[in-house]
CSV table of C-alpha atoms in Angstrom, one decimal:
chain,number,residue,atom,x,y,z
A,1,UNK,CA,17.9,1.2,12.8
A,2,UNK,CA,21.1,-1.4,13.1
A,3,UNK,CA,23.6,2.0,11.6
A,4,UNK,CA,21.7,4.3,14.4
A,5,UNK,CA,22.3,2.3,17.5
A,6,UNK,CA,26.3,1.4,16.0
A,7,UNK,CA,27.0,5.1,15.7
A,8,UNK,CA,25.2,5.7,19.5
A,9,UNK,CA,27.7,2.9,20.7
A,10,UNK,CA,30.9,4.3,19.4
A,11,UNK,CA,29.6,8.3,20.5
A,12,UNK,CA,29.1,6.8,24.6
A,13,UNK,CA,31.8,4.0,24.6
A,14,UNK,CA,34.7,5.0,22.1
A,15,UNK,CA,38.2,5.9,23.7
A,16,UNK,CA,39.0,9.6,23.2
A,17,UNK,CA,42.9,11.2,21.4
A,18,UNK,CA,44.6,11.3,25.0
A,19,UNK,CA,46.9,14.2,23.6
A,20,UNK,CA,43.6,16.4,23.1
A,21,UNK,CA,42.0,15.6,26.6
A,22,UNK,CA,44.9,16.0,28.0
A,23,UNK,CA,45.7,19.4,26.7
A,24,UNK,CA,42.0,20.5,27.1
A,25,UNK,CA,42.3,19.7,30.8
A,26,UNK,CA,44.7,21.6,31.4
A,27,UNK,CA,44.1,24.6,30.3
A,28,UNK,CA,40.3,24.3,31.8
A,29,UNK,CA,41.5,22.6,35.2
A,30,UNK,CA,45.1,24.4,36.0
A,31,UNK,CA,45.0,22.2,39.7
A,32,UNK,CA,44.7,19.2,37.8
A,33,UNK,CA,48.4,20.0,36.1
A,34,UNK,CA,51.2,17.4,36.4
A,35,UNK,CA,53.5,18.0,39.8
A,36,UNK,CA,56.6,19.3,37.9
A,37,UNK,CA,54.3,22.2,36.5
A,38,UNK,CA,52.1,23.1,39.6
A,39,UNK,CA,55.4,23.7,41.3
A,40,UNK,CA,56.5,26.9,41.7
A,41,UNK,CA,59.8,27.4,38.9
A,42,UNK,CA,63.0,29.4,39.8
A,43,UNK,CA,63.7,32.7,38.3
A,44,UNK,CA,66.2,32.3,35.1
A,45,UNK,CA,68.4,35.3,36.2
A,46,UNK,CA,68.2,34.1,39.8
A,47,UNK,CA,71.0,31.4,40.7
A,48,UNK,CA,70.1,30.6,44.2
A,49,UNK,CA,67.7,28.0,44.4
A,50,UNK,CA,64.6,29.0,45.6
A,51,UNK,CA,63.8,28.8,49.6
A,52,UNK,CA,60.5,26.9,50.9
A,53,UNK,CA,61.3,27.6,54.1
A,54,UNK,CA,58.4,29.3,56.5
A,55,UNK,CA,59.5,32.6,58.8
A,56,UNK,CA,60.1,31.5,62.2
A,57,UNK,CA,60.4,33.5,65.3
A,58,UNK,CA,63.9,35.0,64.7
A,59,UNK,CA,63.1,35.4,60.9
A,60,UNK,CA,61.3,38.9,60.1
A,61,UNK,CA,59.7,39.7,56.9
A,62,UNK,CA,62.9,42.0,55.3
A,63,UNK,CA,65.3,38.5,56.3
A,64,UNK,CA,63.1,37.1,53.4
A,65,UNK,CA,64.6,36.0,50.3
A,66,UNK,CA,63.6,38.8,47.4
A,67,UNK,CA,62.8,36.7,44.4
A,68,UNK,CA,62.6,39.4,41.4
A,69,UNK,CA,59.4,38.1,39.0
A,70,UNK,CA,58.8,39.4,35.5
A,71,UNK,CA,56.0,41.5,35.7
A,72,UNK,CA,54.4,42.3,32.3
A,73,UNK,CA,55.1,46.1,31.4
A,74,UNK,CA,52.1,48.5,30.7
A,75,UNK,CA,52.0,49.8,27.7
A,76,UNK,CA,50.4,53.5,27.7
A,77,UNK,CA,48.5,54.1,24.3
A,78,UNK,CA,49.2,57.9,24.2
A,79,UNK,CA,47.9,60.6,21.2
A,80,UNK,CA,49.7,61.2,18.5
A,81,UNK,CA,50.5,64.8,19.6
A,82,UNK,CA,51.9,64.2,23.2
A,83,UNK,CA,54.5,61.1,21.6
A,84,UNK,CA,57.7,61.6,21.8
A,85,UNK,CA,59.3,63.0,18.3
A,86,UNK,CA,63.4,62.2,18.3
A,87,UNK,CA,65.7,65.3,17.6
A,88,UNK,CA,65.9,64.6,14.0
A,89,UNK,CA,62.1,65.6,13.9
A,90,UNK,CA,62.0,68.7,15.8
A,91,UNK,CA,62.9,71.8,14.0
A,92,UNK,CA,65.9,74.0,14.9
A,93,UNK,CA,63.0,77.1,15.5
A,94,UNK,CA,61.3,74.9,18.1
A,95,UNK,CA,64.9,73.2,19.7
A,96,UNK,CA,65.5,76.9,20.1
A,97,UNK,CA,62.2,77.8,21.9
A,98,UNK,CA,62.7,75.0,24.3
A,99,UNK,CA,66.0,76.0,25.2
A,100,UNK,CA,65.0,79.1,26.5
A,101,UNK,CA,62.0,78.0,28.1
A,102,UNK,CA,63.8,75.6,29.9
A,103,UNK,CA,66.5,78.7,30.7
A,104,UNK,CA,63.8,81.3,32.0
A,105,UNK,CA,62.2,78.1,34.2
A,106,UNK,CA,65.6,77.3,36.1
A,107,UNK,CA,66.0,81.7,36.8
A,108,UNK,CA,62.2,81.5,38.1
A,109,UNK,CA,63.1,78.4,40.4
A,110,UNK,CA,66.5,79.9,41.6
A,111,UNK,CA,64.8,83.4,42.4
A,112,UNK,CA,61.9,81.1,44.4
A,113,UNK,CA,64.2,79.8,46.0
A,114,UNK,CA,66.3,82.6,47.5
A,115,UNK,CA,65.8,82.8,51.3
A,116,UNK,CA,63.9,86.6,52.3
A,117,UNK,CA,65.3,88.9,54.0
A,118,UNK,CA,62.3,88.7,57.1
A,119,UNK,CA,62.6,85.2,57.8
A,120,UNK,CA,59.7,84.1,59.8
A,121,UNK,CA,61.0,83.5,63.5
A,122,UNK,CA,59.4,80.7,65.3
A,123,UNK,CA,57.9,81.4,68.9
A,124,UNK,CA,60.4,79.3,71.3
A,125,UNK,CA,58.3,77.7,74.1
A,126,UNK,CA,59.5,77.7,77.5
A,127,UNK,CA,60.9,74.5,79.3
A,128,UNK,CA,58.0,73.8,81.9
A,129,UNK,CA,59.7,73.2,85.2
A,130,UNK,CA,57.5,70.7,86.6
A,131,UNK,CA,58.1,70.1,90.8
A,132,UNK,CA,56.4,68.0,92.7
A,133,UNK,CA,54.3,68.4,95.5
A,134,UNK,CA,55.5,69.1,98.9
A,135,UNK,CA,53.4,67.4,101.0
A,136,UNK,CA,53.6,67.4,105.1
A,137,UNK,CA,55.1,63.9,104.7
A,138,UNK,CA,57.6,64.7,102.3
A,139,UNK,CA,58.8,68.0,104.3
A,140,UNK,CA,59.0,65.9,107.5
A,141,UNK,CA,61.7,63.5,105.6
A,142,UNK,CA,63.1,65.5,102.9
A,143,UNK,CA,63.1,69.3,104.1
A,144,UNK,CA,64.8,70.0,108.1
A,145,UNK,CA,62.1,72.7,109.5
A,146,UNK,CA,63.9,75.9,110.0
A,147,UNK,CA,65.6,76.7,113.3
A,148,UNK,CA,63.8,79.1,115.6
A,149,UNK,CA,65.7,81.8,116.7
A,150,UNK,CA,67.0,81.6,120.1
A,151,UNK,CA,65.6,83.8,122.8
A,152,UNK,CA,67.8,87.3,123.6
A,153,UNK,CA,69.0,87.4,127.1
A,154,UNK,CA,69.5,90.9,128.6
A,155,UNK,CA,73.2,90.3,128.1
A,156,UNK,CA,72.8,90.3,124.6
A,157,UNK,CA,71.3,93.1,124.1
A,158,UNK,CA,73.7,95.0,126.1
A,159,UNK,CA,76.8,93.7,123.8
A,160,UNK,CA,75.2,94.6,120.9
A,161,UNK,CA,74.6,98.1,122.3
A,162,UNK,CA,78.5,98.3,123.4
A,163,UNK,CA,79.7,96.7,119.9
A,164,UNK,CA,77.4,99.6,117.9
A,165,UNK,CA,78.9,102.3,120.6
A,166,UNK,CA,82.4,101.3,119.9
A,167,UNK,CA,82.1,101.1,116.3
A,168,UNK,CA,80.7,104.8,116.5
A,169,UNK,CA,84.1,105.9,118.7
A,170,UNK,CA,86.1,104.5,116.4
A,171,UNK,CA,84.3,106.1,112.8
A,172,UNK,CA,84.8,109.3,115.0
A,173,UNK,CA,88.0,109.0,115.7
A,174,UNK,CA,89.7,108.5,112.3
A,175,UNK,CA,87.6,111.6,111.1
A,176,UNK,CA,89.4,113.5,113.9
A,177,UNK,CA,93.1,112.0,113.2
A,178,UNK,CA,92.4,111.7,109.2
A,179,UNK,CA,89.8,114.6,108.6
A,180,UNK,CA,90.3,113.9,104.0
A,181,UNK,CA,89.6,110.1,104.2
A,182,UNK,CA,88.2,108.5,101.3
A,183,UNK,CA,85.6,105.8,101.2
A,184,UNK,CA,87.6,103.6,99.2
A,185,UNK,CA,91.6,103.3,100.1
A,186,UNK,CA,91.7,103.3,96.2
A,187,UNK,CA,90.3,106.6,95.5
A,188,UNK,CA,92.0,109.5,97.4
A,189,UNK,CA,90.6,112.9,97.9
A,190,UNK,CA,92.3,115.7,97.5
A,191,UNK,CA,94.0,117.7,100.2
A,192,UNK,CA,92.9,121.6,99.6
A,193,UNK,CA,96.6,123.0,98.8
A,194,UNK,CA,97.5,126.9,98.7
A,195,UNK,CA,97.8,128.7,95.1
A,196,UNK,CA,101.4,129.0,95.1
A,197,UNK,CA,101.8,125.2,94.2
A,198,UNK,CA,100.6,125.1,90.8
A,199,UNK,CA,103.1,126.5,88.5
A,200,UNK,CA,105.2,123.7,90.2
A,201,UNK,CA,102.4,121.3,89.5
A,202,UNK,CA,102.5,122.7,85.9
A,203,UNK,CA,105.9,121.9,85.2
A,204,UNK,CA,106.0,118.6,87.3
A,205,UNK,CA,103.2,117.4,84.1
A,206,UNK,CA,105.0,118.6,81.3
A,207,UNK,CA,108.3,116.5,82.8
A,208,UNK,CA,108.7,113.1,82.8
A,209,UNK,CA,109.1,111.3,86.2
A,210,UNK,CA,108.9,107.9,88.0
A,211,UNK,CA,105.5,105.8,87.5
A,212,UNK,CA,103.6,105.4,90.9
A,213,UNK,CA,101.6,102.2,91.8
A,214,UNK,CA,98.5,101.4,89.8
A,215,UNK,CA,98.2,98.6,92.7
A,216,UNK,CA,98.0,98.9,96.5
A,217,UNK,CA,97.2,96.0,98.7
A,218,UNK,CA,97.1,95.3,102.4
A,219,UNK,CA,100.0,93.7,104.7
A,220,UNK,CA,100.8,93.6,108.3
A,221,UNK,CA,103.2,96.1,110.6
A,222,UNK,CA,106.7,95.4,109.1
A,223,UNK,CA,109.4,93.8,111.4
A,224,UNK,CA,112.3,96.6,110.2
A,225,UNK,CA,113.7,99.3,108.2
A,226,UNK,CA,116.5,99.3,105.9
A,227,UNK,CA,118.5,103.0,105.7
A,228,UNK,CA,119.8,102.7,102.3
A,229,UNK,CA,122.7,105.2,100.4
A,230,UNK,CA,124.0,104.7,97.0
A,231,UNK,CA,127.8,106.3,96.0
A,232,UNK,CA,127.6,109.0,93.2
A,233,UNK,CA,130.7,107.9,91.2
A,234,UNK,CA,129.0,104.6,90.8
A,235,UNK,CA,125.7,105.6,90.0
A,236,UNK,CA,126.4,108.4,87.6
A,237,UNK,CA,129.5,106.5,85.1
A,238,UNK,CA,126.5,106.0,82.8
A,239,UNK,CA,126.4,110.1,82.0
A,240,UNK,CA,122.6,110.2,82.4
A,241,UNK,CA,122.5,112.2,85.5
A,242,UNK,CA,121.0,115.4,85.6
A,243,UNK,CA,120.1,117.4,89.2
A,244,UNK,CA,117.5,120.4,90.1
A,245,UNK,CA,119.4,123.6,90.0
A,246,UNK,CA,119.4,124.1,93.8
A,247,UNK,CA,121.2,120.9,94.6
A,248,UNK,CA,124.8,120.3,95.2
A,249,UNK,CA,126.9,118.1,93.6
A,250,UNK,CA,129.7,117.0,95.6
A,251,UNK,CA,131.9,113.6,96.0
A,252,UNK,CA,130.2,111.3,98.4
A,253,UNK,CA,126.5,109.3,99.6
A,254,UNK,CA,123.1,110.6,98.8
A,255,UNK,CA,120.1,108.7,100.4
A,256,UNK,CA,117.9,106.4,98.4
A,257,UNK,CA,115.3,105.2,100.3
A,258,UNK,CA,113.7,103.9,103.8
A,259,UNK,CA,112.5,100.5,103.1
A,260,UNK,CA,110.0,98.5,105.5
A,261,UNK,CA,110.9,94.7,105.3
A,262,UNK,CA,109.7,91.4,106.9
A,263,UNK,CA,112.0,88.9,108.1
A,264,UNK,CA,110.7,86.4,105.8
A,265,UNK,CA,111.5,86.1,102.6
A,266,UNK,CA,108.2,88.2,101.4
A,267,UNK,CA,108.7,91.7,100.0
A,268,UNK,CA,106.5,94.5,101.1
A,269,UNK,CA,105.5,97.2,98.7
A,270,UNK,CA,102.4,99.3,97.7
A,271,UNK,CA,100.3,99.0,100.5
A,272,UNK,CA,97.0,100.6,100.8
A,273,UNK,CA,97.2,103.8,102.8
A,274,UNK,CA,94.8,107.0,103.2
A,275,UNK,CA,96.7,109.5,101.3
A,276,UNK,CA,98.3,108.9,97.8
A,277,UNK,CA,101.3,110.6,95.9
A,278,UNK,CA,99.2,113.6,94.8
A,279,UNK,CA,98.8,114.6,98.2
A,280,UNK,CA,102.2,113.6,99.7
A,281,UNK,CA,103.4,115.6,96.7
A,282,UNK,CA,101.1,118.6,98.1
A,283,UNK,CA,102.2,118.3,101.4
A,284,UNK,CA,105.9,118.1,100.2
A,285,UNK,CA,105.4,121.1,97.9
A,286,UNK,CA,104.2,123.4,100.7
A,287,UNK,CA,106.6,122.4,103.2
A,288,UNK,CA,109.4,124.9,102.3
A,289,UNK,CA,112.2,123.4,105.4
A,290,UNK,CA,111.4,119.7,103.6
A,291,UNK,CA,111.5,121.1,100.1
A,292,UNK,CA,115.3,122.3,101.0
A,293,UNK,CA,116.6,119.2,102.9
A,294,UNK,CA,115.1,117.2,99.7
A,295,UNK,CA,116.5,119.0,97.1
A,296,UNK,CA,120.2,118.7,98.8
A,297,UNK,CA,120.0,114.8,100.3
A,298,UNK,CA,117.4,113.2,98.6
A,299,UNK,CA,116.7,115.1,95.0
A,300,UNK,CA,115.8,113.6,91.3
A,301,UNK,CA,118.7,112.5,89.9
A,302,UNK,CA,117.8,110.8,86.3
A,303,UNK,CA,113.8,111.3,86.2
A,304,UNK,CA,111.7,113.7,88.8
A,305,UNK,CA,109.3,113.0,91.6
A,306,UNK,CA,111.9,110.4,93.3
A,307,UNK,CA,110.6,111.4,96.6
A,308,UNK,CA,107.3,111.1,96.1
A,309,UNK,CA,107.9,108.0,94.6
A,310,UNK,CA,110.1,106.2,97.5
A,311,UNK,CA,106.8,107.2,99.7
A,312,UNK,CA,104.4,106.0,97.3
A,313,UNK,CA,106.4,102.4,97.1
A,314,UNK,CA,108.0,102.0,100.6
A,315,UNK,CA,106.6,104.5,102.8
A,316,UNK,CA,103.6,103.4,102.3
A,317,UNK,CA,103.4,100.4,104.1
A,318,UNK,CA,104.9,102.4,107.5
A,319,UNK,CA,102.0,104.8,107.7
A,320,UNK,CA,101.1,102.5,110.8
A,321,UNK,CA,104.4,103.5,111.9
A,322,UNK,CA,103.9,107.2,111.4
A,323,UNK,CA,99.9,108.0,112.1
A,324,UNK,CA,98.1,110.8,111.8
A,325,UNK,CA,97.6,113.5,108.8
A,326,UNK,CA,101.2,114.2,109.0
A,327,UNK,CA,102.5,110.8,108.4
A,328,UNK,CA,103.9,110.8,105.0
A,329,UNK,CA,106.1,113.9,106.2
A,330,UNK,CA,107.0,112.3,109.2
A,331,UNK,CA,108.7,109.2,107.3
A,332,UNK,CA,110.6,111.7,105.0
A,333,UNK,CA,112.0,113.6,107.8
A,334,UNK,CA,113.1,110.6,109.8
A,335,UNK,CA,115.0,109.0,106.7
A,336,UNK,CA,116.5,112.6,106.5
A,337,UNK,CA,117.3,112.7,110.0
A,338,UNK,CA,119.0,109.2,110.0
A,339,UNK,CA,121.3,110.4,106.6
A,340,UNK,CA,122.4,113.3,108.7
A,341,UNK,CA,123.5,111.1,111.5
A,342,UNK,CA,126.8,110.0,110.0
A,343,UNK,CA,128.6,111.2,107.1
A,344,UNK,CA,130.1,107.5,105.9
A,345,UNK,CA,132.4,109.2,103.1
A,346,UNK,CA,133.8,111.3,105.8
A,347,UNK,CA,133.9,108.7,107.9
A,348,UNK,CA,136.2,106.6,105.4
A,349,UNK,CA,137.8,108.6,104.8
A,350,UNK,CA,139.2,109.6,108.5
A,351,UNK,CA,139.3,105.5,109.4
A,352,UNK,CA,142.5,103.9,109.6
A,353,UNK,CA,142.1,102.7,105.7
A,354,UNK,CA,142.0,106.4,104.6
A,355,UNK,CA,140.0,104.8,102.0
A,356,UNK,CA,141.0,107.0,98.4
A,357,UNK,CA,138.7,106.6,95.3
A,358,UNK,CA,140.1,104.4,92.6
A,359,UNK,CA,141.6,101.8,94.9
A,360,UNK,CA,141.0,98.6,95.4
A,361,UNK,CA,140.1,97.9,99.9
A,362,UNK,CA,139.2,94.1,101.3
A,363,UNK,CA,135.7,94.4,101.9
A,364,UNK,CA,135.7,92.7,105.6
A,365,UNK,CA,137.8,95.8,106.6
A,366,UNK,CA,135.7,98.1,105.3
A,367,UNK,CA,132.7,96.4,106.9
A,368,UNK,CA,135.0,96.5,109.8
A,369,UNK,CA,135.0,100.2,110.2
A,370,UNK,CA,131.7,100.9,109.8
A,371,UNK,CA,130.8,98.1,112.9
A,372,UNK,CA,132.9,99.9,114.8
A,373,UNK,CA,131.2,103.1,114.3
A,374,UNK,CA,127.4,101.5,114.4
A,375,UNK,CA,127.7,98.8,116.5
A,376,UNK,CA,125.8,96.5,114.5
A,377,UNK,CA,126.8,94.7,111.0
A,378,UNK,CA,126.2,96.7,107.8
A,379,UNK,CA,125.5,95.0,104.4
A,380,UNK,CA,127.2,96.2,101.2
A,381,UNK,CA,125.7,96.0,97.3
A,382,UNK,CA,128.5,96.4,94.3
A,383,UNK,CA,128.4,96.3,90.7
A,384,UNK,CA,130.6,94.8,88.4
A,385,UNK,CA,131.7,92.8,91.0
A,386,UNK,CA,134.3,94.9,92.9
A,387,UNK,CA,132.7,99.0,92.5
A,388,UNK,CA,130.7,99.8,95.7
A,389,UNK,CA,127.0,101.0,95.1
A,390,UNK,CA,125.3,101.4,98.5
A,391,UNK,CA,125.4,100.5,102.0
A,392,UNK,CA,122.2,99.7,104.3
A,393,UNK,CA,122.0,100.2,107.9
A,394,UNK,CA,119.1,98.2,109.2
A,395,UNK,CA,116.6,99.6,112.4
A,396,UNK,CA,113.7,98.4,114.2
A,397,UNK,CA,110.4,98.9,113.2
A,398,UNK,CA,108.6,98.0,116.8
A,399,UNK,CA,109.5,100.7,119.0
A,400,UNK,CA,109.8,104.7,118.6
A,401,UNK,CA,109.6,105.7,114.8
A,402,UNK,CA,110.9,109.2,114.9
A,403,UNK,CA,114.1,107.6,117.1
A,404,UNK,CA,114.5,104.1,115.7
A,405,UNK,CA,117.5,101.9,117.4
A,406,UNK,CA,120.4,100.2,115.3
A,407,UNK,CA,120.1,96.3,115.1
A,408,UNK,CA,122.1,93.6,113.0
A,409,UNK,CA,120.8,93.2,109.7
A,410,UNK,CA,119.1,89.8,109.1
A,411,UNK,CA,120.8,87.1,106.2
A,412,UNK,CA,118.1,88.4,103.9
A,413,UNK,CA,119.6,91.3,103.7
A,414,UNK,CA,123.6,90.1,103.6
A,415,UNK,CA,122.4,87.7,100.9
A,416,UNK,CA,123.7,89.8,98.1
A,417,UNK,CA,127.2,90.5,99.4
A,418,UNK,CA,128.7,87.5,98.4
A,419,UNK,CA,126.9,87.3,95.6
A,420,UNK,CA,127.3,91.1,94.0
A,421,UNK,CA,130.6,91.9,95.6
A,422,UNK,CA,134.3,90.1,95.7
A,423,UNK,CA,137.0,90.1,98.5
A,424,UNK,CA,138.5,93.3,97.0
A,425,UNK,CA,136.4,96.4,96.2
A,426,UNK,CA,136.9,99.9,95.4
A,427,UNK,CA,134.8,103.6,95.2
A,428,UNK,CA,135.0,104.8,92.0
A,429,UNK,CA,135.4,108.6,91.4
A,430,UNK,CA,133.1,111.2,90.5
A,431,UNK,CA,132.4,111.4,86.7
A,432,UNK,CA,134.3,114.4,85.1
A,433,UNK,CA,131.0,115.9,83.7
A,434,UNK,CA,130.0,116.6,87.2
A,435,UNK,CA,133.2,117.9,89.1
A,436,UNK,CA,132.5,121.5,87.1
A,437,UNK,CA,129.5,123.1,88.7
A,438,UNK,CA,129.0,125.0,86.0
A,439,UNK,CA,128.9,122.3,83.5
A,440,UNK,CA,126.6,120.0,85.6
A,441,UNK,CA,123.8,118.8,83.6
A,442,UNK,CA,120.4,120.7,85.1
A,443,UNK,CA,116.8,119.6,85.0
A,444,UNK,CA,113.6,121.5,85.9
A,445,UNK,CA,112.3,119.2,88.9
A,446,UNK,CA,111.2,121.7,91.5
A,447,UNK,CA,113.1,118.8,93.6
């Protein structure tokens, strides 16, 4: 009995190995772990010491620290048959058979992958335009109530009956004074011409001649004319004249034009009018007294239609000069009538200059002789400096056109005197290819 209760003693009050407790403790009670343990412990590949610090307000969840942990790795106990064999292993038959599987896969994928020829358009919606409301309050504010129209007085009424009657007279009118207008200024009709103009017309194509103008456009009355007459010695040295067969040649002035200017410095050409060239050249071509006085004063020297073609450009703008279906005729007989006035070679020639060709004259005395003849100052154009090449007599445009009166030529006219001609100038003779008649170079311009 003594042995039993010793043994009981030492079982209930004996000191247990503190290394075995301990370690039995631990593992069965991880809280109850010393403090150095319990603590979290820093990462070995991780220098930066570990942060304890909670997120605040300014601190989100990405600002965090990332502290990389060792995660144990999963190991995946596959078959033997889906392992991985190493290249060694395989046989060459089968390395060759998944070669070209993999080959035919990546031509499958690539022909997937090819965009079709029908692609699949999507419906695109419409923007909704959404407005708001219009109520009676917002149209008060935002939107003025229409005016209402005012009440007609009998005196209305009766100027817009007068307006409406006028307009009438005046459509009448211009289908009495102008029975072929056009429409459109643009587009010309046609003026019905007799049969004996188109072999002209035939031959007037197949030549070549001066280009009308593909643009017209509207300006006011002009303020005067210009009479303009170039020398033949002077135009001709180049040797590329050639004249109609019924013309003349002879030592002296032919005319070149009948220009309408404005005395500002704005040139005037190309101006709308009713008729166009084709017609003026109609008109021209069955005029046989005009055809004959053009062919001698005012003919094609170097290409054909020059007539025609000093109308379409100039005489254009004066058709408010010259009304009615006549007009274009009109201006070509007055520039003829003004050429025929005065004879300036003769006129030279007879002064007390006795002005010879090839010598050299002061160009105030020259301009002297012909004031004394005109009455007004006349403005001379050279080339090369000292060879004479026209002379302009200016006229005014406001009163009778048929009879125009001699006035003094404006400074934008005389601008070019100084310029283009010296002190001294001289006439140069008449080119030796055209003193033989016979030998004068033709063309086949009907004028």
């Amino acid at each position: 009995m003594f042995w039993i209760l010793l043994v009981f003693l030492e079982l209930s009050f004996g000191q247990p190995d503190k290394k075995k407790t301990e370690d039995n403790y631990e593992d069965e009670f991880p809280s109850l772990q010393p403090l150095d343990r319990s603590l979290p412990q820093p990462h070995p590949f991780d220098e930066r010491p570990p942060s304890f610090r909670s997120r605040g307000r300014g601190q989100t969840r990405r600002q965090r620290p990332f502290i990389p942990q060792n995660y144990p790795q999963q190991q995946f106990d596959l078959p033997p048959h889906q392992q991985p064999l190493d290249q060694q292993q395989v046989p060459q038959t089968q390395q060759h058979q998944i070669k070209d599987l993999k080959h035919q896969t990546s031509k499958l994928s690539k022909e997937l992958l090819k965009p079709t020829e029908q692609t699949r358009q999507t419906p695109q919606r419409e923007e909704q335009v959404v407005r708001p409301k219009i109520t009676a309050q917002l149209q008060k504010v935002y939107l003025p109530t229409p005016p209402k129209p005012a009440k007609q007085t009998e005196m209305d009424v009766k100027l817009k009956v007068k307006t409406n009657k006028k307009q009438q007279l005046i459509k009448e009118a211009k289908k009495k004074e102008f029975p072929f207008l056009p429409p459109n200024c643009q587009f010309f009709n046609q003026i019905p011409v007799t049969p004996d103009i188109f072999p002209m017309k035939k031959i007037l194509e197949t030549l070549s001649s001066y280009t009308m103008c593909k643009y017209y456009s509207n300006f006011y009355d002009p303020d005067f004319f210009v009479h303009s007459q170039y020398w033949l010695g002077e135009l001709c040295i180049d040797g590329n004249c050639d004249f109609p067969e019924n013309t003349e040649v002879k030592e002296g002035f032919t005319l070149h034009g009948y220009w309408p200017h404005f005395y500002k410095n704005r040139n005037m050409y190309c101006c709308t009018n009713f008729f166009g060239p084709d017609n003026v050249e109609n008109m021209l071509l069955q005029d046989t007294e005009l055809m004959m006085d053009v062919n001698k004063k005012w003919m094609s020297v170097k290409e054909c239609r020059f007539a025609v073609y000093q109308w379409d450009k100039h005489g254009s703008c004066a058709m408010r000069m010259f009304k009615g279906p006549k007009g274009p005729t009109d201006y070509m007989r007055t520039a003829i009538k003004l050429f025929d006035r005065v004879n300036i070679w003769d006129l030279l020639q007879r002064s007390e200059l006795k002005i010879e060709t090839g010598k050299l004259y002061h160009k105030k005395d020259i301009k002297k002789v012909l004031k004394n003849y005109f009455g007004v100052d006349v403005s001379i154009c050279c080339r090369n400096d000292n060879s004479l090449y026209e002379v302009n007599v200016c006229y005014d445009a406001k009163g009778n056109s048929k009879y125009p009166k001699l006035i003094n030529c404006p400074d934008k006219i005389f601008r070019y005197d100084d310029v283009r001609c010296r002190d001294m100038i001289k006439l140069l003779p008449l080119p030796e290819y055209l003193r033989n008649p016979e030998k004068i170079p033709r063309n086949k311009c009907p004028y």
